[in-house]
Amino acid sequence: MSMFTIFGVSGSAISAQAQRLNTVASNLANADAVAGPDGQAYKARQVLFQTVPMGPNAASAGVKVQNIVESDVPNRRVFNPQHPSADGDGYVTHSNVNPVEEMVNMISASRSYQNNVEVMNTAKSLLLKTLQMGQ
């Protein structure tokens, strides 16, 4: 594997994890949201990754975001007939975001992002040392 391929692989992972972090941030921002004027509450979103061959002979693989899908977990309904967004039965529909799961996703994405930055820094350091050897 070429040293330059390492930058492509890690760069693709950094880009994918950045999108995952943005999705988690959106989910957390809407964790307490109730159904809007259209009657639909926010649905948590999850990022799906796809392996992408990299390099001239495809000996290595990177990652890209294949799709962002909405969770199929049912929305939480709370009985509160005094709430302005309550339906005819007195229930308020909240988002299906689980803040604990989202925090775990955020930590996982953040660590993966940091690890790939370290891989790129190590590869850069090795390339610089190789160049210095030729002087």
XYZ file of C-alpha atoms in Angstrom:
135
model
C 0.000 0.000 0.000
C 1.334 3.397 -0.951
C 1.796 5.980 1.756
C -0.405 8.292 -0.296
C -3.198 5.715 -0.291
C -3.196 5.938 3.502
C -4.149 9.595 3.222
C -7.041 8.676 0.916
C -8.329 5.926 3.199
C -8.081 8.021 6.366
C -9.409 11.100 4.605
C -12.502 9.237 3.462
C -13.070 7.962 7.009
C -12.681 11.462 8.458
C -15.216 12.824 5.986
C -17.696 10.024 6.750
C -17.324 10.429 10.516
C -17.773 14.200 10.221
C -21.116 13.584 8.522
C -22.009 11.084 11.243
C -21.185 13.690 13.910
C -23.425 16.228 12.141
C -26.274 13.720 12.061
C -25.847 12.964 15.772
C -25.864 16.704 16.527
C -29.112 17.091 14.594
C -30.647 14.165 16.474
C -29.614 15.567 19.856
C -30.920 19.018 18.940
C -34.333 17.504 18.213
C -34.447 15.041 21.122
C -37.183 16.984 22.938
C -39.093 18.074 19.839
C -42.815 17.453 19.618
C -44.916 17.000 16.511
C -44.888 20.060 14.276
C -47.798 21.718 12.482
C -47.926 18.857 9.979
C -48.516 16.392 12.834
C -45.225 14.597 12.249
C -42.604 14.417 14.989
C -38.870 14.354 14.297
C -37.450 10.913 13.507
C -33.884 10.042 14.487
C -31.506 9.631 11.568
C -28.691 7.112 11.206
C -25.765 7.148 8.785
C -25.085 4.072 6.642
C -21.509 3.563 5.458
C -20.277 1.851 2.319
C -16.842 0.440 1.517
C -15.141 2.073 -1.462
C -12.140 0.497 -3.245
C -9.138 2.841 -3.383
C -5.831 2.856 -5.171
C -4.874 1.655 -8.644
C -5.376 -2.060 -7.941
C -8.110 -1.638 -5.299
C -5.951 -3.366 -2.688
C -7.203 -0.960 -0.037
C -10.645 0.340 0.812
C -12.018 3.604 2.098
C -15.453 4.497 3.325
C -18.206 6.827 2.208
C -21.693 7.663 3.400
C -24.103 5.532 1.419
C -27.308 6.954 2.842
C -28.892 8.640 5.833
C -32.013 6.797 6.936
C -34.745 7.596 9.436
C -35.196 5.315 12.406
C -38.264 3.059 12.341
C -38.622 3.118 16.134
C -42.093 4.434 16.989
C -42.313 7.955 18.341
C -42.877 8.428 22.054
C -46.412 9.452 23.023
C -47.106 11.194 26.315
C -50.541 11.846 27.761
C -50.835 15.589 28.350
C -54.244 16.954 27.305
C -53.329 20.539 28.300
C -50.417 20.705 25.834
C -51.163 22.820 22.734
C -49.825 20.041 20.473
C -51.988 17.306 22.013
C -54.071 15.243 19.609
C -57.771 14.459 20.027
C -56.982 11.734 22.578
C -54.802 14.075 24.680
C -51.467 12.582 23.618
C -48.423 14.584 22.562
C -46.126 12.887 20.050
C -42.416 13.378 20.792
C -39.375 12.489 18.692
C -37.997 8.958 18.832
C -34.450 10.137 19.618
C -32.767 8.278 22.470
C -30.233 10.763 23.912
C -28.155 8.007 25.562
C -27.733 6.132 22.263
C -26.897 9.382 20.502
C -24.207 10.204 23.065
C -22.677 6.756 22.509
C -22.786 7.377 18.739
C -21.149 10.759 19.253
C -18.314 9.301 21.344
C -17.770 6.500 18.830
C -17.719 8.867 15.840
C -15.458 11.319 17.649
C -12.927 8.623 18.567
C -12.950 7.215 15.058
C -12.374 10.715 13.690
C -9.481 11.275 16.115
C -7.917 7.894 15.294
C -7.926 8.659 11.586
C -6.343 12.051 12.214
C -3.596 10.237 14.150
C -3.101 7.803 11.257
C -2.665 10.728 8.881
C -0.254 12.485 11.245
C 1.817 9.304 11.615
C 1.930 8.788 7.849
C 2.988 12.416 7.385
C 5.719 12.011 9.983
C 7.006 8.849 8.304
C 7.052 10.548 4.908
C 8.989 13.500 6.316
C 11.535 11.186 7.958
C 11.929 9.311 4.685
C 12.597 12.585 2.871
C 15.131 13.609 5.506
C 17.019 10.352 5.006
C 17.696 11.330 1.414
C 19.394 14.594 2.335
